[in-house]
Coordinates of N, CA and C in Angstrom, one line a residue:
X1 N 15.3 22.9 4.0 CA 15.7 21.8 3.2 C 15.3 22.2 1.7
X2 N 15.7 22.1 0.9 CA 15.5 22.5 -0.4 C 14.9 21.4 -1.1
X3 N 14.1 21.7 -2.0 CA 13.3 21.2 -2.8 C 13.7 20.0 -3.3
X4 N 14.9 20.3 -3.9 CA 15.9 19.1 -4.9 C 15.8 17.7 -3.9
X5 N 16.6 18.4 -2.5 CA 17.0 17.2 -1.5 C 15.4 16.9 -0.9
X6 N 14.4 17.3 -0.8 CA 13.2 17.4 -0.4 C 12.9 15.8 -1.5
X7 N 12.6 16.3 -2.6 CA 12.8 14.9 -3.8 C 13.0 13.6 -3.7
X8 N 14.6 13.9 -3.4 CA 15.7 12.6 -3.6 C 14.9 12.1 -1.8
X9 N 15.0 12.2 -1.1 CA 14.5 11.9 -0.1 C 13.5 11.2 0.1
X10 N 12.2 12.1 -0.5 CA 11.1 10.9 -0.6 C 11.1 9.5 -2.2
X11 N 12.2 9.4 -2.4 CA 12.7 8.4 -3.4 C 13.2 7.1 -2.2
X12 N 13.6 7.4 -1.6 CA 14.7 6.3 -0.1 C 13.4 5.5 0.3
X13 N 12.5 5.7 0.7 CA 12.2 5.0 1.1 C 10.9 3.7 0.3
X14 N 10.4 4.6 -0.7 CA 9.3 3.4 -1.8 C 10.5 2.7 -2.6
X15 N 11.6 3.5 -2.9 CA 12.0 2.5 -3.2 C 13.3 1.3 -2.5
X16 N 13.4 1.6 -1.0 CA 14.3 0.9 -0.3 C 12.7 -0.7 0.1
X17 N 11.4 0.1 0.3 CA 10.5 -1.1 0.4 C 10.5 -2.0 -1.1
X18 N 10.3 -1.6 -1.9 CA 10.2 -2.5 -3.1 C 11.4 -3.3 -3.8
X19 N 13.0 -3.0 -3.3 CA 14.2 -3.3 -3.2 C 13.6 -4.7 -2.0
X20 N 13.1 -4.3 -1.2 CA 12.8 -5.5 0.1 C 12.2 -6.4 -0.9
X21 N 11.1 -6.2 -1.4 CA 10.2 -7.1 -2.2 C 10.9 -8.1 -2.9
X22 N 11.8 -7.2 -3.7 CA 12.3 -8.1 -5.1 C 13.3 -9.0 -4.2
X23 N 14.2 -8.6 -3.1 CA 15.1 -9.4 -2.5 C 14.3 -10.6 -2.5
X24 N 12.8 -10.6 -1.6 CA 12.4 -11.6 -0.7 C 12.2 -12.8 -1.9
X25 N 11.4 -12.3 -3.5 CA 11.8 -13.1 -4.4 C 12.7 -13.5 -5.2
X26 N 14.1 -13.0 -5.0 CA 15.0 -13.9 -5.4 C 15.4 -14.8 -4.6
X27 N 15.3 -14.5 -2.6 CA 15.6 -15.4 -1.9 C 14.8 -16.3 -2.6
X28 N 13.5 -16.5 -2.5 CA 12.8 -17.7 -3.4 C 13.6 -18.5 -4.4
X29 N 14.0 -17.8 -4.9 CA 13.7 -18.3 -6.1 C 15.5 -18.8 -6.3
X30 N 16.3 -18.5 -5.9 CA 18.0 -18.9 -5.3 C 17.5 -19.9 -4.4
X31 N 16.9 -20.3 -3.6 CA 16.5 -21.1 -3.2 C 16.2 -22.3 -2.8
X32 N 15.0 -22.2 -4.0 CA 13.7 -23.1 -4.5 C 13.0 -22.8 -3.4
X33 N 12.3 -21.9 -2.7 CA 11.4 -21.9 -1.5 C 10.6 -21.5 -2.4
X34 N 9.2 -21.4 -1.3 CA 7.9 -21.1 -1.6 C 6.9 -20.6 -0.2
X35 N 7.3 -19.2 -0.6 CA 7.2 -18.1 0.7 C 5.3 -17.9 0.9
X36 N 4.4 -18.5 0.5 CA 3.1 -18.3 0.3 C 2.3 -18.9 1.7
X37 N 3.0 -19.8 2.2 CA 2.8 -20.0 3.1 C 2.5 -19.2 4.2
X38 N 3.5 -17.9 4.3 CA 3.3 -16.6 5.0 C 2.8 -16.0 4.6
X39 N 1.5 -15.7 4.1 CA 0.7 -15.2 3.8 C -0.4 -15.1 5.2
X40 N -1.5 -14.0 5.1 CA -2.2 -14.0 6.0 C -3.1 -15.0 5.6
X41 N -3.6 -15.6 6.3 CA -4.5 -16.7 6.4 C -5.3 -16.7 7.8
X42 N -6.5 -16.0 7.1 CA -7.5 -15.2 7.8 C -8.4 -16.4 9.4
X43 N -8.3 -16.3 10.7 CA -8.8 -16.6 11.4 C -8.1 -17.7 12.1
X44 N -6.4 -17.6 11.8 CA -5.8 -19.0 12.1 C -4.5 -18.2 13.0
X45 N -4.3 -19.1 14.0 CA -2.6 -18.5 14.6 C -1.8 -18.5 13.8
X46 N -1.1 -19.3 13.0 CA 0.1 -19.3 12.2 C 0.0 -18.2 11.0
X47 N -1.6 -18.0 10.9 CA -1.2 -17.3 9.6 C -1.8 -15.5 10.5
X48 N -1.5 -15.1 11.2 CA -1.0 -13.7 12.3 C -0.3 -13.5 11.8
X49 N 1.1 -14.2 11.4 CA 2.4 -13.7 10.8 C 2.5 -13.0 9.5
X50 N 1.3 -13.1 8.8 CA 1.2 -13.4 7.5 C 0.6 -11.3 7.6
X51 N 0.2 -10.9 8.5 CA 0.1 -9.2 8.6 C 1.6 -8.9 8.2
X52 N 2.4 -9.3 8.6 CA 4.0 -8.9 8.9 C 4.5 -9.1 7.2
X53 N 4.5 -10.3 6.8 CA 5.3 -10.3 5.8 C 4.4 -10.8 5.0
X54 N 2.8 -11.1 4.7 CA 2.2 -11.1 3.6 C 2.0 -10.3 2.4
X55 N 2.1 -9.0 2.4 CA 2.9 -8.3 1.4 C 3.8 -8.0 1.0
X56 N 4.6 -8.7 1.0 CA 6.3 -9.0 0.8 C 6.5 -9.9 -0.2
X57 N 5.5 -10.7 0.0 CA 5.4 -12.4 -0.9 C 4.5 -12.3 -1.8
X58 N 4.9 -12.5 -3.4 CA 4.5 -12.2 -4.3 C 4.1 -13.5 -5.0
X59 N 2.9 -14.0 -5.7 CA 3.3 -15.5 -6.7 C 4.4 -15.3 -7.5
X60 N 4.3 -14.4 -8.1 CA 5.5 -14.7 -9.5 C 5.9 -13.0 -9.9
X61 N 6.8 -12.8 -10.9 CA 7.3 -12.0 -11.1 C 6.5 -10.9 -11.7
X62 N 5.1 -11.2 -12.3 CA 4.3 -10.7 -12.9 C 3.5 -9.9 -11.8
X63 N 3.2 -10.6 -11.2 CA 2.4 -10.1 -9.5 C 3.3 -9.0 -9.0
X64 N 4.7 -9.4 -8.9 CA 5.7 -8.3 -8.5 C 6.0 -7.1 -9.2
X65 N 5.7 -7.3 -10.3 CA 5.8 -5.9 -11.0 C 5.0 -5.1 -11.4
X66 N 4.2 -6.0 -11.1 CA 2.4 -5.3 -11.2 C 2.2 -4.2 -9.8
X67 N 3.0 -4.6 -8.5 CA 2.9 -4.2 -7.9 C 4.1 -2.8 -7.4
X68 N 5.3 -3.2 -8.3 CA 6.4 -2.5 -7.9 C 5.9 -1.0 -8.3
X69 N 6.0 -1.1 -10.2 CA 5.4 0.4 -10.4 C 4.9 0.9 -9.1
X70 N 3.3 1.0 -8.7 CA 2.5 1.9 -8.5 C 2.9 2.0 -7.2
X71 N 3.9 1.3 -6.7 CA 4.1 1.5 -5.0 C 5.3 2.2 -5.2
X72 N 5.5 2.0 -6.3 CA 6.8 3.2 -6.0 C 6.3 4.6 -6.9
X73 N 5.6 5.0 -7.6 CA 4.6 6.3 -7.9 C 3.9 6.5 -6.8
X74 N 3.4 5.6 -6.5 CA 2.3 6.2 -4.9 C 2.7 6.5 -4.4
X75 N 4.4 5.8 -3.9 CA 4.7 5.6 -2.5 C 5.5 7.3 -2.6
X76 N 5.9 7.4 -3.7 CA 6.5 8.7 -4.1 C 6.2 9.8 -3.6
X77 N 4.7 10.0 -4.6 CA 3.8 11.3 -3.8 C 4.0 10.9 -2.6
X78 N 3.6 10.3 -1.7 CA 2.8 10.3 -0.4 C 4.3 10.7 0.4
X79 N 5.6 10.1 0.2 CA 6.6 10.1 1.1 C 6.8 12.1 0.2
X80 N 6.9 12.3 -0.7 CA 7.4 13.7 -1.2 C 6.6 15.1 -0.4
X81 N 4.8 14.4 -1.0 CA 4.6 15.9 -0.6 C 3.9 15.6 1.0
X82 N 3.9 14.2 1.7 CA 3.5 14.6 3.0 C 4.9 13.6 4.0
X83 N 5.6 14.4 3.4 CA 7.0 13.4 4.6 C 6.9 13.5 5.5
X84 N 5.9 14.2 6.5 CA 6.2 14.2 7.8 C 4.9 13.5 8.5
X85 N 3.8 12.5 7.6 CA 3.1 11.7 7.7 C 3.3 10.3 7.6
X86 N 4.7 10.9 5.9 CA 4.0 9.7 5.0 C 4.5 8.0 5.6
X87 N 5.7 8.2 6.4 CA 5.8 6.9 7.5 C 4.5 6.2 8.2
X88 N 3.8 7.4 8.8 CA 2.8 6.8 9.9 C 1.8 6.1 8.7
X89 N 1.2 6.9 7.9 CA 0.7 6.4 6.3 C 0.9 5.2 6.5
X90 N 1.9 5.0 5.9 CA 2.3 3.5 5.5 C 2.5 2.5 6.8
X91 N 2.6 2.4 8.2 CA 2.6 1.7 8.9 C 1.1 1.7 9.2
X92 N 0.2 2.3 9.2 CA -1.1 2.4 9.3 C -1.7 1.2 8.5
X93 N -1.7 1.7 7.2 CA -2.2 1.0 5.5 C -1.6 -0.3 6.0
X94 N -0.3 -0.6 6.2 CA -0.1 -1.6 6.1 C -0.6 -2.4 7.6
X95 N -0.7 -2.2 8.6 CA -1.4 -3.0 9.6 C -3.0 -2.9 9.8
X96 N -3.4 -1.8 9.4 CA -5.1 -2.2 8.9 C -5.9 -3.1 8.3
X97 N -5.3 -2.7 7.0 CA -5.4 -3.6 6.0 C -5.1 -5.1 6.1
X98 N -3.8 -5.2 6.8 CA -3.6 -6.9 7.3 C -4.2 -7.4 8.4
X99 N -4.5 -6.4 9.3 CA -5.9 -6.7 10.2 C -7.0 -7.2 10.3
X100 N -7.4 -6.6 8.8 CA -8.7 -6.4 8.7 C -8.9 -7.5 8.1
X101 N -7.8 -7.9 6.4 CA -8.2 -9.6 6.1 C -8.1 -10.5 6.8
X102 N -7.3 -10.4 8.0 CA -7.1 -11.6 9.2 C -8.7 -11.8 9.7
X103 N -9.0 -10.7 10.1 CA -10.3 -11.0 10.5 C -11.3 -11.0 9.4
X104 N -11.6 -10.9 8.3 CA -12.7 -10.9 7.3 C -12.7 -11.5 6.7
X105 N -11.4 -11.7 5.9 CA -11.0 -12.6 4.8 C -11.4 -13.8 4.3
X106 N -11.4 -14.1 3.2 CA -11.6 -15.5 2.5 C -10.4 -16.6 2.9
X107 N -10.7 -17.6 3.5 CA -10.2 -18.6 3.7 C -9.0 -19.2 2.7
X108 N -7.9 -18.7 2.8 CA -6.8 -18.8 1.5 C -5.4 -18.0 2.0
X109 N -4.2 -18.1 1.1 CA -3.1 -17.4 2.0 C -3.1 -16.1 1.4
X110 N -3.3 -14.8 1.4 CA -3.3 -13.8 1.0 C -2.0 -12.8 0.9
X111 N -1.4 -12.9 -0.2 CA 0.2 -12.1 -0.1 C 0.1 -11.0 -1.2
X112 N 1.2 -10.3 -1.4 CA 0.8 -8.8 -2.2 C 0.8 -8.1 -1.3
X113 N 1.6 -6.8 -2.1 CA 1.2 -5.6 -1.2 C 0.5 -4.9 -2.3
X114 N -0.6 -5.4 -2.6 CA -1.3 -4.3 -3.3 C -2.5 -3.2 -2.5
X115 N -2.0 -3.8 -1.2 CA -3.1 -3.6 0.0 C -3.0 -2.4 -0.1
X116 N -1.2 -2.2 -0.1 CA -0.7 -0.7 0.1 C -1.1 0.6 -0.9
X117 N -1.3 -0.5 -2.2 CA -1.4 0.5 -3.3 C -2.4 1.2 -3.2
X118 N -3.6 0.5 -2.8 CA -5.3 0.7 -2.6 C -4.8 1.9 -1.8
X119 N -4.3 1.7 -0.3 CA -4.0 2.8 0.9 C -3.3 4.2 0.1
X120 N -2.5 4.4 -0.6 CA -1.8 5.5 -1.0 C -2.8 5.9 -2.0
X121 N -3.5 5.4 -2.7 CA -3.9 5.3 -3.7 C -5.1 6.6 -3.1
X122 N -5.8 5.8 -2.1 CA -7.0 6.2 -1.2 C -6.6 7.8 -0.3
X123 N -5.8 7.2 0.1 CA -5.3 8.4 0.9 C -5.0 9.7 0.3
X124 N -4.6 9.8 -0.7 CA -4.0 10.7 -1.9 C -5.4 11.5 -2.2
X125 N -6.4 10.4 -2.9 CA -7.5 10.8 -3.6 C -8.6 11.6 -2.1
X126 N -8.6 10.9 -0.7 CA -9.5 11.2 -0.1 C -9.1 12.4 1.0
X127 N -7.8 12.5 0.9 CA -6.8 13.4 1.4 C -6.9 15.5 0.9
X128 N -7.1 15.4 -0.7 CA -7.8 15.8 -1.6 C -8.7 16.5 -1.1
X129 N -9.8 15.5 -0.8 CA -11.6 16.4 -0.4 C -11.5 16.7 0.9
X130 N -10.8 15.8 2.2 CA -10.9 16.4 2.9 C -10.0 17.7 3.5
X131 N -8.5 17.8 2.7 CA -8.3 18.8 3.4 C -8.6 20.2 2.6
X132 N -8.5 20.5 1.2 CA -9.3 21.2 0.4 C -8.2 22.3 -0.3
X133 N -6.9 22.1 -0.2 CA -5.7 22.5 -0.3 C -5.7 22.3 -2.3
X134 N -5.5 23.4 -3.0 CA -5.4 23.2 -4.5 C -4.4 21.8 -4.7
X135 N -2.9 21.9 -3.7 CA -2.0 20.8 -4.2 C -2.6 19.4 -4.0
X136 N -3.6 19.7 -2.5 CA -4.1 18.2 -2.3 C -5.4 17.5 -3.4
X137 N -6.0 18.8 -3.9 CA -6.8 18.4 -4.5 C -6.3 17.9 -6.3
X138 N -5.4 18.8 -6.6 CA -4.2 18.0 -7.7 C -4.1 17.2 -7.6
X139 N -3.4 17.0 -6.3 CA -2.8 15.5 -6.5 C -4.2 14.1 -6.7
X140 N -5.3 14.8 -6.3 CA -6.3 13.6 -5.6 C -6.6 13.4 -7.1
X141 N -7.0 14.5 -7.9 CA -7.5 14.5 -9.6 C -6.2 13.5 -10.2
X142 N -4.9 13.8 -10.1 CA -4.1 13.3 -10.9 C -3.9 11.7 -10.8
X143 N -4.4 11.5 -9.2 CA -3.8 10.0 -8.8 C -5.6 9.1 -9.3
X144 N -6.8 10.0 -9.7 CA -8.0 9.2 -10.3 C -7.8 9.2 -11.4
X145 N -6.9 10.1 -12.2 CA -6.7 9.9 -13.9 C -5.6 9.0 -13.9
X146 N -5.3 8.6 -13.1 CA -4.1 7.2 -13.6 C -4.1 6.6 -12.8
X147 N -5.0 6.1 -11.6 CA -5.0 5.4 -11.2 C -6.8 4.9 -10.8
X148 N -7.5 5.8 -11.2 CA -9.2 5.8 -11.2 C -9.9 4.1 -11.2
X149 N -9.0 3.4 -12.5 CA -9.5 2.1 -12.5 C -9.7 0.8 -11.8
X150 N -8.6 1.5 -10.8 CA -8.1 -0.1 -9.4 C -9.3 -0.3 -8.8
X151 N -10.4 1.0 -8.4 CA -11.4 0.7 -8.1 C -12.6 -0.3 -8.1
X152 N -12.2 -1.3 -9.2 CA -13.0 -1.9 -9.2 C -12.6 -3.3 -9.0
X153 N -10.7 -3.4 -8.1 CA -10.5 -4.4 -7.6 C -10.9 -4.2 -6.2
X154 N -12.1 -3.3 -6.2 CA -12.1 -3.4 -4.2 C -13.5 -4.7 -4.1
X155 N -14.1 -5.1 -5.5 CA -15.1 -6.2 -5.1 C -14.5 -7.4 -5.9
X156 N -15.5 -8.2 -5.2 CA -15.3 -10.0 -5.6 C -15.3 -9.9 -7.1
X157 N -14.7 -11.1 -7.6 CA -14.9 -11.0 -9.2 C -13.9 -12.1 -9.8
X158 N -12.3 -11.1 -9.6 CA -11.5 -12.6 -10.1 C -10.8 -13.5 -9.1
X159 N -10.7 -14.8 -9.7 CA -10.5 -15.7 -8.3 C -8.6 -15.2 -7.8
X160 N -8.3 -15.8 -7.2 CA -7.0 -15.7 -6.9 C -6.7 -14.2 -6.8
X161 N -7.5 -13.4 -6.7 CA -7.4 -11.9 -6.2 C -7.7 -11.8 -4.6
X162 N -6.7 -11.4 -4.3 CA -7.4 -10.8 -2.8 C -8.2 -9.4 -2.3
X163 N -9.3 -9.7 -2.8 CA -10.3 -8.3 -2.9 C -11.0 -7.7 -1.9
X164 N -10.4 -8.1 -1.1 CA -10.2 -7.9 0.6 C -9.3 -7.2 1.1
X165 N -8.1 -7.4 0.0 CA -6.4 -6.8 0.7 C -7.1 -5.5 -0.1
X166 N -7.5 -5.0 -1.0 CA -7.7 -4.1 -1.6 C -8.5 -3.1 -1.2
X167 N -9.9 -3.6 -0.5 CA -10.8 -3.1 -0.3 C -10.5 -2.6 1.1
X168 N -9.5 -3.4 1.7 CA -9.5 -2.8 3.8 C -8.0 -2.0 2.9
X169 N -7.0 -2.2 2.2 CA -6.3 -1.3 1.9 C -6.9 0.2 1.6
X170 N -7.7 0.2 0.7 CA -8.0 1.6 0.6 C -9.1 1.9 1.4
X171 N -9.6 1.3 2.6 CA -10.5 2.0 3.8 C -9.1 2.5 4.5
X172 N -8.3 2.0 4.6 CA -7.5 2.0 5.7 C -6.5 3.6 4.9
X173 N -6.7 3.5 4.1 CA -6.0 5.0 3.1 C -7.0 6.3 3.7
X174 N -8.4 5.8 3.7 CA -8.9 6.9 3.4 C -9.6 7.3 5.3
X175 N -9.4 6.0 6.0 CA -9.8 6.7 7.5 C -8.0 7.4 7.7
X176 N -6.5 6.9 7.5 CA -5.7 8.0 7.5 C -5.8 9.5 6.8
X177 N -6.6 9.5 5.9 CA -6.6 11.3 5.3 C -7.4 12.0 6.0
X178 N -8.4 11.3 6.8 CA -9.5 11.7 7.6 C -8.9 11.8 8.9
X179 N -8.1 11.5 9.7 CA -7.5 11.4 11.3 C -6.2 12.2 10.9
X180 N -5.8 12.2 10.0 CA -4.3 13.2 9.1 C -4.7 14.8 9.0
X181 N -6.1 14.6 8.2 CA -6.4 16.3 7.2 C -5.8 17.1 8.1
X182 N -6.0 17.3 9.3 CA -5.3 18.6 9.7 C -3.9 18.9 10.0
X183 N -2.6 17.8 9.9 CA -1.6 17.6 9.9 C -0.9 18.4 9.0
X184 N 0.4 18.9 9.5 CA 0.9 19.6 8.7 C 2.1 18.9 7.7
X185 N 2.9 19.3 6.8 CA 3.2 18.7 5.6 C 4.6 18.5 5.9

């Protein structure tokens, strides 16, 4: 497979997920619904559902684009230079992470997929030290200079943040680079 098509390829899929996103808020918003309800809502039956499609559901357009960028640069690398992971990656990140606030979480409906961002984010950087590869270790330096700061959405602080989705997001990044490292690319 050549490099070029190697590219365009890991492009299909971060951005066929973030195409999902924006759909699910125009359905909103063509509407008039108010999708927050499907959120995870930690230690309750109804809100189980909320693993499935609680990062899909955004508050508002600001939240959504906050989130679009970096999941589609994250999602970039991760699908480019590990395509033959970067699927399990992302079904991993994303059912860990909504696992984990189901069971931990602050009592509230928790939507965003920033969970994911934390996971690629994590995976990338911790992916880096453990496998010890110059590209992986590039990439881990390049994804802490422009992305170094999220770090300090992994604790409590501002309200209406889910600092939970963040914090099991990027555990759940960095036990994948650890059960991954020896996977081939």
């Amino acid at each position: 497979m050549s490099d070029q098509k190697k590219a365009t390829d890991s492009l299909v899929f971060p951005f066929l997920f973030v195409g999902i996103l924006w759909l699910v808020k125009a359905i909103e918003i063509l509407f008039s619904l108010d999708f927050s309800h499907l959120g995870i809502v930690p230690r309750t039956s109804y809100g189980l559902i909320g693993i499935l499609t609680g990062p899909l559901i955004h508050a508002n357009f600001v939240h959504l684009f906050s989130n679009s960028i970096p999941i589609l640069i994250l999602g970039i690398i991760v699908f480019n230079f590990y395509r033959t992971i970067a699927f399990e990656i992302f079904v991993w990140v994303y059912l860990i992470s909504g696992v984990c606030v189901w069971v931990i979480g602050e009592n509230s409906s928790h939507i965003g997929a920033s969970g994911l961002i934390y996971g690629f984010a994590s995976f990338i950087f911790f992916n880096g030290l453990f496998r010890r590869e110059f590209k992986a270790i590039l990439l881990a330096i390049l994804v802490t200079i422009v992305y170094g700061s999220i770090i300090w959405g992994i604790f409590p602080g501002k309200p209406n943040i889910s600092w939970q989705g963040h914090l099991f997001g990027a555990m759940a990044g960095g036990l994948c680079a650890y059960f991954y490292r020896n996977e081939n690319n």
